[in-house]
Coordinates of C-alpha atoms and ligand atoms in Angstrom, one line a residue:
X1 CA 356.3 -98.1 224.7
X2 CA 356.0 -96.2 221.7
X3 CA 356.9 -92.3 221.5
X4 CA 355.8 -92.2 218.0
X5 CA 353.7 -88.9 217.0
X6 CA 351.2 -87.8 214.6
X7 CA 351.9 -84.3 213.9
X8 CA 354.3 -85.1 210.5
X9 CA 355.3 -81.4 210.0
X10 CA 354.6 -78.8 212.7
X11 CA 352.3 -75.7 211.1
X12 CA 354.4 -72.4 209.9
X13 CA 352.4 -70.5 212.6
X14 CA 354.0 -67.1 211.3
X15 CA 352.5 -68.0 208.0
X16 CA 349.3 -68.8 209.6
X17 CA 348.7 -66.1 211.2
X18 CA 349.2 -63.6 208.7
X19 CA 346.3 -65.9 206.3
X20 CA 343.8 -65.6 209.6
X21 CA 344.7 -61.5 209.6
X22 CA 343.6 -61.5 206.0
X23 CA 341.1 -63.8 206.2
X24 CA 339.4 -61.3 209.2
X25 CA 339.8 -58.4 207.3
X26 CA 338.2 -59.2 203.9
X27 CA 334.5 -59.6 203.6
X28 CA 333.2 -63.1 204.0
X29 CA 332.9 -65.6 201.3
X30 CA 329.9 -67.3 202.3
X31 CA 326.5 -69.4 200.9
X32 CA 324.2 -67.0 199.5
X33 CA 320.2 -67.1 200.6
X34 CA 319.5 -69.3 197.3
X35 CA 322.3 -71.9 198.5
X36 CA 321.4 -71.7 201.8
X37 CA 317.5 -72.5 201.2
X38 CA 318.7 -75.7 199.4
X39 CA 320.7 -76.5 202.5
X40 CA 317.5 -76.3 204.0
X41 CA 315.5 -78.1 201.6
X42 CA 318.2 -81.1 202.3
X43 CA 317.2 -80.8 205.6
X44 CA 313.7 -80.8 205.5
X45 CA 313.4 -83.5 202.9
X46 CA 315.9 -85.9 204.7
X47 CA 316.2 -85.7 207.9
X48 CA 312.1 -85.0 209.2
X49 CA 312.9 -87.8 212.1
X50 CA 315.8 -85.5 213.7
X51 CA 313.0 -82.4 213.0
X52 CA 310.4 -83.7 215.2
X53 CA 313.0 -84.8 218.0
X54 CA 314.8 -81.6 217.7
X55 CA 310.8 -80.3 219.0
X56 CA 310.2 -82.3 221.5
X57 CA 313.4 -81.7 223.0
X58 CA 312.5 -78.3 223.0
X59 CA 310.0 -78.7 225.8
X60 CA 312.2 -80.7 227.9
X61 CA 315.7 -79.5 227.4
X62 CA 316.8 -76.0 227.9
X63 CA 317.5 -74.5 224.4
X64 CA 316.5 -77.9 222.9
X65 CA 319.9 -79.0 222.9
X66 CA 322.0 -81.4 225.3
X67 CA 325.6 -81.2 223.2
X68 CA 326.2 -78.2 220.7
X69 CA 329.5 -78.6 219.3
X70 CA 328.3 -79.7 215.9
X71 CA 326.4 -76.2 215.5
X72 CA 322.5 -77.1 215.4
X73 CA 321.3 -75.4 212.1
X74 CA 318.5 -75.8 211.0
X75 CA 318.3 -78.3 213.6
X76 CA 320.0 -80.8 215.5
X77 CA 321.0 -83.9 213.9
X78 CA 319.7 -86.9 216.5
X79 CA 322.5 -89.8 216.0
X80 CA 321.2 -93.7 216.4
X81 CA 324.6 -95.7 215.6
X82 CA 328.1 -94.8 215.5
X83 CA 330.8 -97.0 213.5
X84 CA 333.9 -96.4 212.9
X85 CA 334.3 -93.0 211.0
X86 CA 330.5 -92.8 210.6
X87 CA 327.3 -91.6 212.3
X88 CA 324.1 -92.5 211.1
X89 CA 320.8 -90.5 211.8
X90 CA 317.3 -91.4 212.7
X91 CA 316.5 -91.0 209.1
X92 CA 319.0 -93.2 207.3
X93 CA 321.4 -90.8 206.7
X94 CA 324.6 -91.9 207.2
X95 CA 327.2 -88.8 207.8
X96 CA 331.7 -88.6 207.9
X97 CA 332.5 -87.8 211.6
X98 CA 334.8 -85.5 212.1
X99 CA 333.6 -84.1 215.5
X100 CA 334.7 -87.7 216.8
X101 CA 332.5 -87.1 220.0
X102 CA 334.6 -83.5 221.0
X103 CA 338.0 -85.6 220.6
X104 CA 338.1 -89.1 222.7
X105 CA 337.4 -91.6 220.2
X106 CA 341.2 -91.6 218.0
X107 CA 340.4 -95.4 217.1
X108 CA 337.2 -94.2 215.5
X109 CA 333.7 -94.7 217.4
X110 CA 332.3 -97.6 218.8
X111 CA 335.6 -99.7 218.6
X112 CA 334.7 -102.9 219.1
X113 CA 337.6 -104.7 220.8
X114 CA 337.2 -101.9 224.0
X115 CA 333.3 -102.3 223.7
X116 CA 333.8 -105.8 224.2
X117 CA 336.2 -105.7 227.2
X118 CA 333.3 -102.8 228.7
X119 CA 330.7 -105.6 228.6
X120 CA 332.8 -108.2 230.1
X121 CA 333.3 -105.8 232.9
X122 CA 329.6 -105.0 233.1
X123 CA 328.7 -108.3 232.7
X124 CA 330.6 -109.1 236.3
X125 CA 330.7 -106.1 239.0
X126 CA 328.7 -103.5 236.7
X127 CA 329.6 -100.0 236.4
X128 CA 330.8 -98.7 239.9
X129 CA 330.6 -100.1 243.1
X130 CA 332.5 -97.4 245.0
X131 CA 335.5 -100.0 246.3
X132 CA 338.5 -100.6 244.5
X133 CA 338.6 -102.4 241.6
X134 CA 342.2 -103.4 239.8
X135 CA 341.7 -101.3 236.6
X136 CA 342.2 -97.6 238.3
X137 CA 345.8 -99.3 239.1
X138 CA 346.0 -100.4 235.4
X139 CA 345.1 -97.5 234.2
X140 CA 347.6 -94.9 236.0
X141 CA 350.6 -97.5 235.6
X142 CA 349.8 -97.1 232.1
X143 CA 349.5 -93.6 232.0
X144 CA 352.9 -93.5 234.0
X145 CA 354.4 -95.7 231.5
X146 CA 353.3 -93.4 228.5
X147 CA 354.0 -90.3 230.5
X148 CA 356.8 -90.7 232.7
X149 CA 356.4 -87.6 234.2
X150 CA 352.7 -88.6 235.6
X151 CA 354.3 -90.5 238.6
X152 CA 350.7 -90.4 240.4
X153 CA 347.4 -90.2 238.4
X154 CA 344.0 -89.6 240.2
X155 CA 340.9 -90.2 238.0
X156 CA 338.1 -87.6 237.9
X157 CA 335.2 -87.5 236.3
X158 CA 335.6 -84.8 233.3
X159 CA 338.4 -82.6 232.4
X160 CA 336.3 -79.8 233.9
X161 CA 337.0 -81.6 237.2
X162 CA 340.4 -81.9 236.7
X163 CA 341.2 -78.2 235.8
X164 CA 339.6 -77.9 239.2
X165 CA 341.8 -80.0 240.8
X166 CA 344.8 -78.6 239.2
X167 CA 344.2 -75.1 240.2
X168 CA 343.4 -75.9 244.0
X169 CA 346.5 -78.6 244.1
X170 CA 348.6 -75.5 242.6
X171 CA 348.1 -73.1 245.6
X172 CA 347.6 -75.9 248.0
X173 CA 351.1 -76.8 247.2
X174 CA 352.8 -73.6 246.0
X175 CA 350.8 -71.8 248.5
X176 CA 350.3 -68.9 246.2
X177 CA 347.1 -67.3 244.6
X178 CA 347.1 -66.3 241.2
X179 CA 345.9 -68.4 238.3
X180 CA 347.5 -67.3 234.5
X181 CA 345.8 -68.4 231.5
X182 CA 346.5 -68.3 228.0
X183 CA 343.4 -66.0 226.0
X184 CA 341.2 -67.9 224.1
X185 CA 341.6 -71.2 225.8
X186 CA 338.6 -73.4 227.4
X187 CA 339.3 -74.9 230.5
X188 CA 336.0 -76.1 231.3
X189 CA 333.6 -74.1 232.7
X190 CA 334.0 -74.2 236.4
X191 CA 333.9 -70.7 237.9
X192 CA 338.0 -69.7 237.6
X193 CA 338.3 -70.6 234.3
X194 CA 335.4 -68.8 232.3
X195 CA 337.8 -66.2 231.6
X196 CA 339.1 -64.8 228.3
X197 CA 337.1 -67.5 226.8
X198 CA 337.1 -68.3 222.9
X199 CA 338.1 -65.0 221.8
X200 CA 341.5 -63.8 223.2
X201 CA 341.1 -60.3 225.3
X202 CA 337.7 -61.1 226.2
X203 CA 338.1 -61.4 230.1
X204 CA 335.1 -62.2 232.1
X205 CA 332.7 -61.2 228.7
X206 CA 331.1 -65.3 228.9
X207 CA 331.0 -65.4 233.0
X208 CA 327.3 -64.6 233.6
X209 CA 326.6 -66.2 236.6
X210 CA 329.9 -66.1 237.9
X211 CA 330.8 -63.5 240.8
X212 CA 333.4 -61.0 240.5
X213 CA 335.4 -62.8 243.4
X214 CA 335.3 -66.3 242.0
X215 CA 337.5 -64.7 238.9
X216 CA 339.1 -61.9 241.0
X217 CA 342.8 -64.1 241.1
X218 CA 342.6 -65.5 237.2
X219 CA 344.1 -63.5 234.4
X220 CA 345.0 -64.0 230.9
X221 CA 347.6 -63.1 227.9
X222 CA 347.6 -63.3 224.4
X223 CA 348.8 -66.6 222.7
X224 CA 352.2 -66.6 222.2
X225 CA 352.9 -63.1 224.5
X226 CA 356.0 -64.4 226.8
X227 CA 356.4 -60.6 227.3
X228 CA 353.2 -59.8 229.3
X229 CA 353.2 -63.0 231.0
X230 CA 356.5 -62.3 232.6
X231 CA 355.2 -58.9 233.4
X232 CA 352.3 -60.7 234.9
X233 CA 354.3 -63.1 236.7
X234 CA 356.0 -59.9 238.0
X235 CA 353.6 -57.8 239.2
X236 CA 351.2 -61.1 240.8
X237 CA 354.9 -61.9 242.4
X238 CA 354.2 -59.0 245.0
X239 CA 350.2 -59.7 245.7
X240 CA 350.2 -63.2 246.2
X241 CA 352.5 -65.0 243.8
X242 CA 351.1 -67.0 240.8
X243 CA 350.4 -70.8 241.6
X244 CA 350.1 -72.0 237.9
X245 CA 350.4 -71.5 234.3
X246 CA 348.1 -73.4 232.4
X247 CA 348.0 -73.8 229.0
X248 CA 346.8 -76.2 225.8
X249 CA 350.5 -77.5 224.4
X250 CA 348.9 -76.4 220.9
X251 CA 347.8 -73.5 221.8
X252 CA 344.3 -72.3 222.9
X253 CA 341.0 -73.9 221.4
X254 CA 342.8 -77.1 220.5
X255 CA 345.3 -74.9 218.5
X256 CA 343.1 -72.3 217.4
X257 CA 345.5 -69.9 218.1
X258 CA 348.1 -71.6 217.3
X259 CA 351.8 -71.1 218.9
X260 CA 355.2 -71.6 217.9
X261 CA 356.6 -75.1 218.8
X262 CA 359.1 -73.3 221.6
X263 CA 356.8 -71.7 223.4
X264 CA 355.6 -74.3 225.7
X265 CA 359.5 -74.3 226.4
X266 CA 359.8 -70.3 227.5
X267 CA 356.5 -70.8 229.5
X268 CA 358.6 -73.5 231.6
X269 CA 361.4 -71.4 231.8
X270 CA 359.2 -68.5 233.2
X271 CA 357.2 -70.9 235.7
X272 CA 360.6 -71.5 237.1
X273 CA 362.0 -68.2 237.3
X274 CA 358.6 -67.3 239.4
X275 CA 358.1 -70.4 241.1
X276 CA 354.6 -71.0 239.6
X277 CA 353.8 -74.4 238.7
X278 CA 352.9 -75.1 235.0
X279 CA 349.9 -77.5 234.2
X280 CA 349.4 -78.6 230.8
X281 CA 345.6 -79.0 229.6
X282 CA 346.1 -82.3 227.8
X283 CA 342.6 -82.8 227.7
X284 CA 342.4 -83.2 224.1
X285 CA 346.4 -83.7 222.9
X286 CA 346.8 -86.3 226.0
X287 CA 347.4 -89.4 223.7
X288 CA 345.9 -87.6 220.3
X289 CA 349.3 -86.3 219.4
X290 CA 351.0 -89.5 220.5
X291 CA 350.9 -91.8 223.9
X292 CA 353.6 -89.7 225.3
X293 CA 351.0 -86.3 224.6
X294 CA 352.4 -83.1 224.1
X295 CA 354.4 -83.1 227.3
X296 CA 356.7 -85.9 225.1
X297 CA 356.3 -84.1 221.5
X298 CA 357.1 -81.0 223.1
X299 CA 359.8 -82.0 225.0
X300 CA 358.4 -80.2 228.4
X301 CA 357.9 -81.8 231.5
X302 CA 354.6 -79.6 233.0
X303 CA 354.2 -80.2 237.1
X304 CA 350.8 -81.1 236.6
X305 CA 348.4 -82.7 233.9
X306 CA 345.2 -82.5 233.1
X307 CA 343.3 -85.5 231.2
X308 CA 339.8 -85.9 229.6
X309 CA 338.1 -87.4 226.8
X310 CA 340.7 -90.1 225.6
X311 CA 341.4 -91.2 229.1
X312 CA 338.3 -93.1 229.3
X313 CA 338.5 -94.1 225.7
X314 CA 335.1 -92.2 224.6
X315 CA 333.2 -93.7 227.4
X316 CA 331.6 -91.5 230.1
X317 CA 333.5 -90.3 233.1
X318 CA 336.7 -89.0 231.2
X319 CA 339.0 -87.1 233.9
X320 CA 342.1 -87.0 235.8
X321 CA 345.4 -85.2 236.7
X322 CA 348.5 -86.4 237.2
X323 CA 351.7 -85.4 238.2
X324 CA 355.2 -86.1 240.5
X325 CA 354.6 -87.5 243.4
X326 CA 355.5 -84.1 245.7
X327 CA 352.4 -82.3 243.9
X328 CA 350.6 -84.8 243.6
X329 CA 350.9 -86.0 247.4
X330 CA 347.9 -82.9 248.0
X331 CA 345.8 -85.1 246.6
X332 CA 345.9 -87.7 249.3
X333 CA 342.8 -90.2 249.4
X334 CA 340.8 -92.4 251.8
X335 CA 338.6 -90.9 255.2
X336 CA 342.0 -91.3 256.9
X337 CA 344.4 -88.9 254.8
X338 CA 346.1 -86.2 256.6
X339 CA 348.0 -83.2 256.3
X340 CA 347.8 -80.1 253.6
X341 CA 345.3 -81.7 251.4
X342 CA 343.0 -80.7 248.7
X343 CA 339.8 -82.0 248.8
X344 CA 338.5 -83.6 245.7
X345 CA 336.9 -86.6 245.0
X346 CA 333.6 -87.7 243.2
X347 CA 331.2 -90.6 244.1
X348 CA 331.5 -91.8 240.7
X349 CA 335.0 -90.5 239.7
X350 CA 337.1 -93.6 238.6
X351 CA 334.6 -96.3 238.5
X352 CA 335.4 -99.5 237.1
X353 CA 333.4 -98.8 233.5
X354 CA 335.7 -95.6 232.5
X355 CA 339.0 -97.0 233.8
X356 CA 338.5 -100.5 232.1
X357 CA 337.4 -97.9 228.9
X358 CA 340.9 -96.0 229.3
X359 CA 342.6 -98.5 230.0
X360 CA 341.7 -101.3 227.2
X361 CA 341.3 -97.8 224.7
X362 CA 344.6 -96.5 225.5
X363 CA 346.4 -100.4 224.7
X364 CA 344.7 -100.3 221.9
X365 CA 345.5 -97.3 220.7
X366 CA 349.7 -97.7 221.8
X367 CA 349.3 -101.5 219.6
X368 CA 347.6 -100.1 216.6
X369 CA 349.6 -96.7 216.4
X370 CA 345.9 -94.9 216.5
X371 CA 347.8 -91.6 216.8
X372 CA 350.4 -91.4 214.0
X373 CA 347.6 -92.8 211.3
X374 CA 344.8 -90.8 212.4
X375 CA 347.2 -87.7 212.3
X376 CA 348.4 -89.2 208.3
X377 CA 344.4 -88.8 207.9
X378 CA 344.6 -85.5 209.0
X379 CA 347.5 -84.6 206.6
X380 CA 346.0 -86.0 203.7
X381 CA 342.4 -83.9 204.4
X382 CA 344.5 -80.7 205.3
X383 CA 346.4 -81.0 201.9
X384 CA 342.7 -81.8 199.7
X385 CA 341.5 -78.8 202.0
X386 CA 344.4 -76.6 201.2
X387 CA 344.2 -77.7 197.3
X388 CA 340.4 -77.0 197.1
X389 CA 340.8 -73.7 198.5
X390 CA 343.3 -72.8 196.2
X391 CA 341.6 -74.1 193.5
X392 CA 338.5 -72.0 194.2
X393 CA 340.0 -68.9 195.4
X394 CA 338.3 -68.6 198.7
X395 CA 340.4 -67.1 201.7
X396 CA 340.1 -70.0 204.1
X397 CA 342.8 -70.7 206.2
X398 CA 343.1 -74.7 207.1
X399 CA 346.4 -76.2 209.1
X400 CA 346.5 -79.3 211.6
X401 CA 348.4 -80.9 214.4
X402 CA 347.8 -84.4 213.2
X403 CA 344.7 -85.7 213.5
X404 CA 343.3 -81.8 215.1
X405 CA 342.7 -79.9 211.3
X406 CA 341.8 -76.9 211.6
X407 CA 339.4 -75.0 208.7
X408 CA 338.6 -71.8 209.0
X409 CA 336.1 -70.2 207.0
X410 CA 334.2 -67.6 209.0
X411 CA 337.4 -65.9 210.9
X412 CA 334.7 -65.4 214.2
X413 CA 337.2 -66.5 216.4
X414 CA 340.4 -65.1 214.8
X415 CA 338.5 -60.9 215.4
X416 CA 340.8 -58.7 217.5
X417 CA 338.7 -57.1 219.9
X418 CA 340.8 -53.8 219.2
X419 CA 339.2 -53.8 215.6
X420 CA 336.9 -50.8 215.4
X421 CA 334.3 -53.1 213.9
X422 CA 334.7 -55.8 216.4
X423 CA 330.8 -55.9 216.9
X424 CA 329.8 -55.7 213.7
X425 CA 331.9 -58.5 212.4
X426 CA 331.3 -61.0 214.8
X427 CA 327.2 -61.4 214.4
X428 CA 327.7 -62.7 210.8
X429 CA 330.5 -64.3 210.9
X430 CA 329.3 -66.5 213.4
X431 CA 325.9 -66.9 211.4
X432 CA 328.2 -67.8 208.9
X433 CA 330.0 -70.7 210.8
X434 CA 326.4 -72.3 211.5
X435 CA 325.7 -72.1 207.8
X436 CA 329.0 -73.7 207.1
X437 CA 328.4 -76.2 209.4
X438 CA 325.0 -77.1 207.8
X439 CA 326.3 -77.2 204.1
X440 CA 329.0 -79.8 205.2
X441 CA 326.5 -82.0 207.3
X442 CA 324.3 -81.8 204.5
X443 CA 327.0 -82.8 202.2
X444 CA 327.7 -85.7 204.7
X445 CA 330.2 -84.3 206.5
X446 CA 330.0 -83.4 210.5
X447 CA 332.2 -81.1 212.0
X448 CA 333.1 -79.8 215.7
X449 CA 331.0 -76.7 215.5
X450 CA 331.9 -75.8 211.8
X451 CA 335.6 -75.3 212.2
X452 CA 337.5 -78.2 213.7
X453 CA 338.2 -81.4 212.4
X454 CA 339.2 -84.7 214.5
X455 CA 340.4 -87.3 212.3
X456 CA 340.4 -91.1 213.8
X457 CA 342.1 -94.4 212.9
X458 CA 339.2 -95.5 211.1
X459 CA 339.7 -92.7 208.3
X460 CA 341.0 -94.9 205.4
X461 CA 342.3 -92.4 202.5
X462 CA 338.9 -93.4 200.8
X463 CA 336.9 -92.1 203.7
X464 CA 339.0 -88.9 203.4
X465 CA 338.4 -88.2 199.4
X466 CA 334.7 -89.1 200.2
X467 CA 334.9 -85.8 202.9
X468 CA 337.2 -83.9 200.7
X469 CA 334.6 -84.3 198.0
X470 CA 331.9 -83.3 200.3
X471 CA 333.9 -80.3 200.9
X472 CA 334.1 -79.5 197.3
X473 CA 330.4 -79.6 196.7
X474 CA 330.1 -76.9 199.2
X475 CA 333.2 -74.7 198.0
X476 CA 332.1 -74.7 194.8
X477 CA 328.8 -73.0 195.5
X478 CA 331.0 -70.0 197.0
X479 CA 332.0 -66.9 195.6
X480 CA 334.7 -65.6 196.7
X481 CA 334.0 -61.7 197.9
Ligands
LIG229 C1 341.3 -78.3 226.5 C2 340.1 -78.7 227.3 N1 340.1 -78.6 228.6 C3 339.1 -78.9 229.4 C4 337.9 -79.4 228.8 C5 336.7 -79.7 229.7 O1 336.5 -81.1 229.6 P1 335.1 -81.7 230.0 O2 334.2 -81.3 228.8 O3 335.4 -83.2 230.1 O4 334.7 -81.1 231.2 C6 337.8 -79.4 227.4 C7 336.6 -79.9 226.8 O5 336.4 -79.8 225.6 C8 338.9 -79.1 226.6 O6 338.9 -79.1 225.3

C-alpha cells in the first residue's frame, strides 16, 4: 500500500499567522459597488435558469437553499452535470470546481470507473437491503490496510454521525465526561459539538436550539494552545475526567487555523498523561492528504477516527469511525450484543451503494496516486495565487495542505473576539466573502464558500492556469486599501 502524501512542503504557520494578523487589521481590499453591479450583470444575463430556480426553491425550501457552502450571491447557482474538474449550470455555463462537493470527490466528480462499479451494484441488489452484503467487509479491510491503526471500522451515515459515535464510545469506554475541542473547528452539528464554532472563542454563540445541558461537558481552546488544554485537562481531571480530545490533524476548519506540524504530537502526549482518548476528525484529510490520512503524515496513532465524505467516494451516506479493537469493541452490533455498549446504528448506515462507492473510490484513488497529484494541483494554484497577489499588492493570505488551499481575502474568520471592533468588522467582511465568492464564480471559478479551495486529480496544470486566470480577472479590479 502506498504511504505516499500530497502535502509537498508543510506551511510556515508562524509566517502565516502573522500575514492573517495583518490582513485583520487593515481595511479590506474589496470590489467596489461599480464592480460588484457588473458581477451582477453576469449573473443576470447568464445564468436566468439558476434565477428562477433559486425562486421557486424559495417557497419550498427553508432559506431557498439545500447546500450553502459555495456562498449563494446573488443567487444560487443550480448544477445539471459534473465532470471531472467541472460543473456545468442549467444555463450552459460551465464553471472550475474547487468546492469538489465539500471535499469527497479527490479523483475529480463523476469518476467514471466507480460510477460504473455503483451501477453494476444497483443493477443486482440495489441500494440497501438491510442484510449483509460483502463490500462493508471490503471496505473496512481496506481502510485497515491504509490505516493500520483502524483495526475495526463501523460505517455511519455522515461524519456528523460519526463525531457522535466517537464522543459516546469515548466515555462509554474511558468512563469519563468531558469532551475538549479545538476553537474554530466543525464537528458536525449534533448538539455537543456546536461549540466554539468557526470563530475560535466563540463558545455556544451558533447553538440556538441547543440546551445549556447538552453543551454543559464540551469545552474548547485556542488552536495551537497546549497550555490551556493541559490546564483543562487538569481541572476536568477532578469533576469527571475528560474522555476525548478531538481535533482536525490540520487544524480547525480544514486548516483554517492552521497548527504547527508537532502539535498533533503534544496533544497525544497530553491525552496520555490524562487518560483521555484522542479522536482525530479525518473527515476531510482521511485519504485527501494520502491513504494513510493524517494519522500516517503526522506520525500519530489517535484512539479513534472519524471518517466522512471520501469514505463513500462522493456518493451519499459518507460516515464511519474506526479504531483498535478495545475501543472499538463498545460498538458491538447485531440484536444479540452484550455488555457496555454504545448504541448506534442507522437503518441505512453502511448499505451496499456507499460501501461499493468507498470502496471501488478509495482503490482507485491508492492505483492512481489521486492524493499526491491533486495536492501538485494545489501547489501549483497556491504558488499563481501567491504570485498574483504579490503582483497586485493586495493583503491576501493563501497557503495549502496539498490539495486543501486556503485564500483568504476577507479575514472574517481570522477576527479575535478580544478586538475592540470585533462587531464591526465581522458584518462586512463577511459581505465581503459573498462578493468574493460571486466575482470568482462569475469568472468561472467555484469555491467552498469563498475561501477554501479543494483541488482533485482531474486538475491538469491547464485547468489550473485557466482558474489562476480567473483569479486574476478579479484581483485586478481590486484596489488595495
Ligand atoms: C472536519 C469535519 N467533521 C465533520 C463534518 C460533518 O460531516 P457531515 O457533513 O458528513 O455530517 C465535516 C463536514 O464538513 C467536517 O468538515
Amino acid at each position: 500500500m502506498t504511504s505516499r502524501y500530497g502535502i509537498s512542503e508543510y506551511p510556515d504557520v508562524p509566517a502565516i499567522q502573522a500575514c492573517l494578523a495583518r490582513l485583520t487589521s487593515t481595511p479590506v481590499a474589496t470590489l467596489t459597488k461599480d464592480q460588484l453591479a457588473a458581477y451582477r450583470g453576469w449573473y443576470e444575463e447568464h445564468t436566468p435558469g439558476s434565477r428562477a430556480a433559486a425562486a421557486e426553491a424559495e417557497a419550498a425550501i427553508p432559506g431557498g437553499i439545500q447546500h450553502n457552502l459555495a456562498l449563494n450571491e446573488p443567487w444560487p447557482l443550480h448544477i445539471v452535470k459534473a465532470d471531472g474538474p467541472y460543473l456545468h449550470d442549467v444555463d450552459g455555463n460551465r464553471y472550475i470546481d474547487f468546492l469538489q462537493a465539500g471535499g469527497p470527490t479527490v479523483l475529480g466528480s463523476n469518476y467514471a470507473p466507480v460510477r460504473n462499479k455503483v451501477l453494476e451494484l444497483l443493477a443486482g441488489c440495489g441500494p440497501v437491503t438491510g442484510m449483509p452484503h460483502s463490500s462493508e467487509i471490503a471496505l473496512a479491510k481496506l481502510i485497515h490496510d491504509f490505516m493500520p491503526g483502524v483495526q475495526k471500522f463501523r460505517m455511519l451515515g455522515s461524519g456528523t454521525e460519526a463525531v457522535m459515535a466517537a464522543i459516546r464510545a469515548a466515555r462509554a469506554c474511558t468512563g469519563k465526561t468531558h469532551i475538549i475541542k479545538i476553537g474554530g473547528a466543525y464537528h458536525g452539528w449534533s448538539d455537543q459539538v456546536v461549540y466554539g464554532l468557526r470563530i475560535p472563542g466563540t463558545g455556544s454563540l451558533e447553538a440556538a436550539g441547543i440546551p445549556a445541558g447538552a453543551l454543559a461537558a464540551t469545552s474548547e481552546v485556542l488552536p495551537g494552545d497546549l497550555e490551556t488544554l493541559r490546564a483543562k485537562l487538569a481541572a476536568n481531571a477532578a469533576a469527571g475526567g475528560t474522555a476525548a480530545v478531538i481535533l482536525e490533524p490540520v487544524g480547525p476548519e480544514s486548516g483554517t487555523y492552521p497548527v504547527t506540524r508537532d502539535f498533533n504530537a503534544s496533544v497525544r502526549d497530553l491525552c496520555d498523561e490524562f487518560g483521555a482518548l484522542l479522536v482525530f476528525d479525518e473527515v476531510v484529510t482521511g485519504f485527501r492528504l494520502g491513504m494513510g490520512g493524517a494519522q500516517g503524515y503526522y506520525g500519530v496513532s489517535p484512539d479513534l477516527t472519524v471518517f466522512g465524505k471520501c469514505v463513500a467516494g462522493g456518493y451519499p451516506g459518507a460516515g464511519g469511525v474506526g479504531g483498535s479493537e478495545r475501543v472499538m469493541a463498545t460498538f458491538a452490533g447485531g440484536l444479540t450484543a452484550a455488555g457496555q455498549r454504545a448504541l448506534i446504528g442507522g437503518t441505512l448506515s453502511a448499505n451496499p451503494l456507499s460501501c461499493t462507492a468507498g470502496y471501488h473510490a478509495l482503490l482507485e484513488m491508492d492505483a492512481t496516486d489521486a492524493p499526491v497529484r491533486a495536492g501538485a494541483a494545489g501547489d501549483r494554484l497556491r504558488a499563481g495565487l501567491a504570485g498574483l497577489i504579490a503582483r497586485y499588492g493586495l493583503p491576501y493570505v493563501t497557503y495549502n495542505f496539498g490539495s486543501i488551499v486556503h485564500l483568504h481575502t476577507s479575514g472574517v474568520l481570522h477576527l479575535s473576539l478580544s478586538d475592540p471592533e470585533f462587531f464591526d468588522k465581522l458584518g462586512p467582511r463577511k459581505d465581503m466573502l459573498g462578493h468574493m465568492s460571486m466575482a470568482f464564480a462569475a469568472e468561472g471559478v467555484i469555491t467552498l464558500a469563498g475561501s477554501r479551495i479543494y483541488t482533485s486529480m482531474a486538475d491538469t496544470d491547464d485547468v489550473i492556469d485557466d482558474a489562476l486566470a480567473g483569479f486574476e480577472r478579479v484581483f485586478n479590479t481590486i484596489t488595495p486599501a
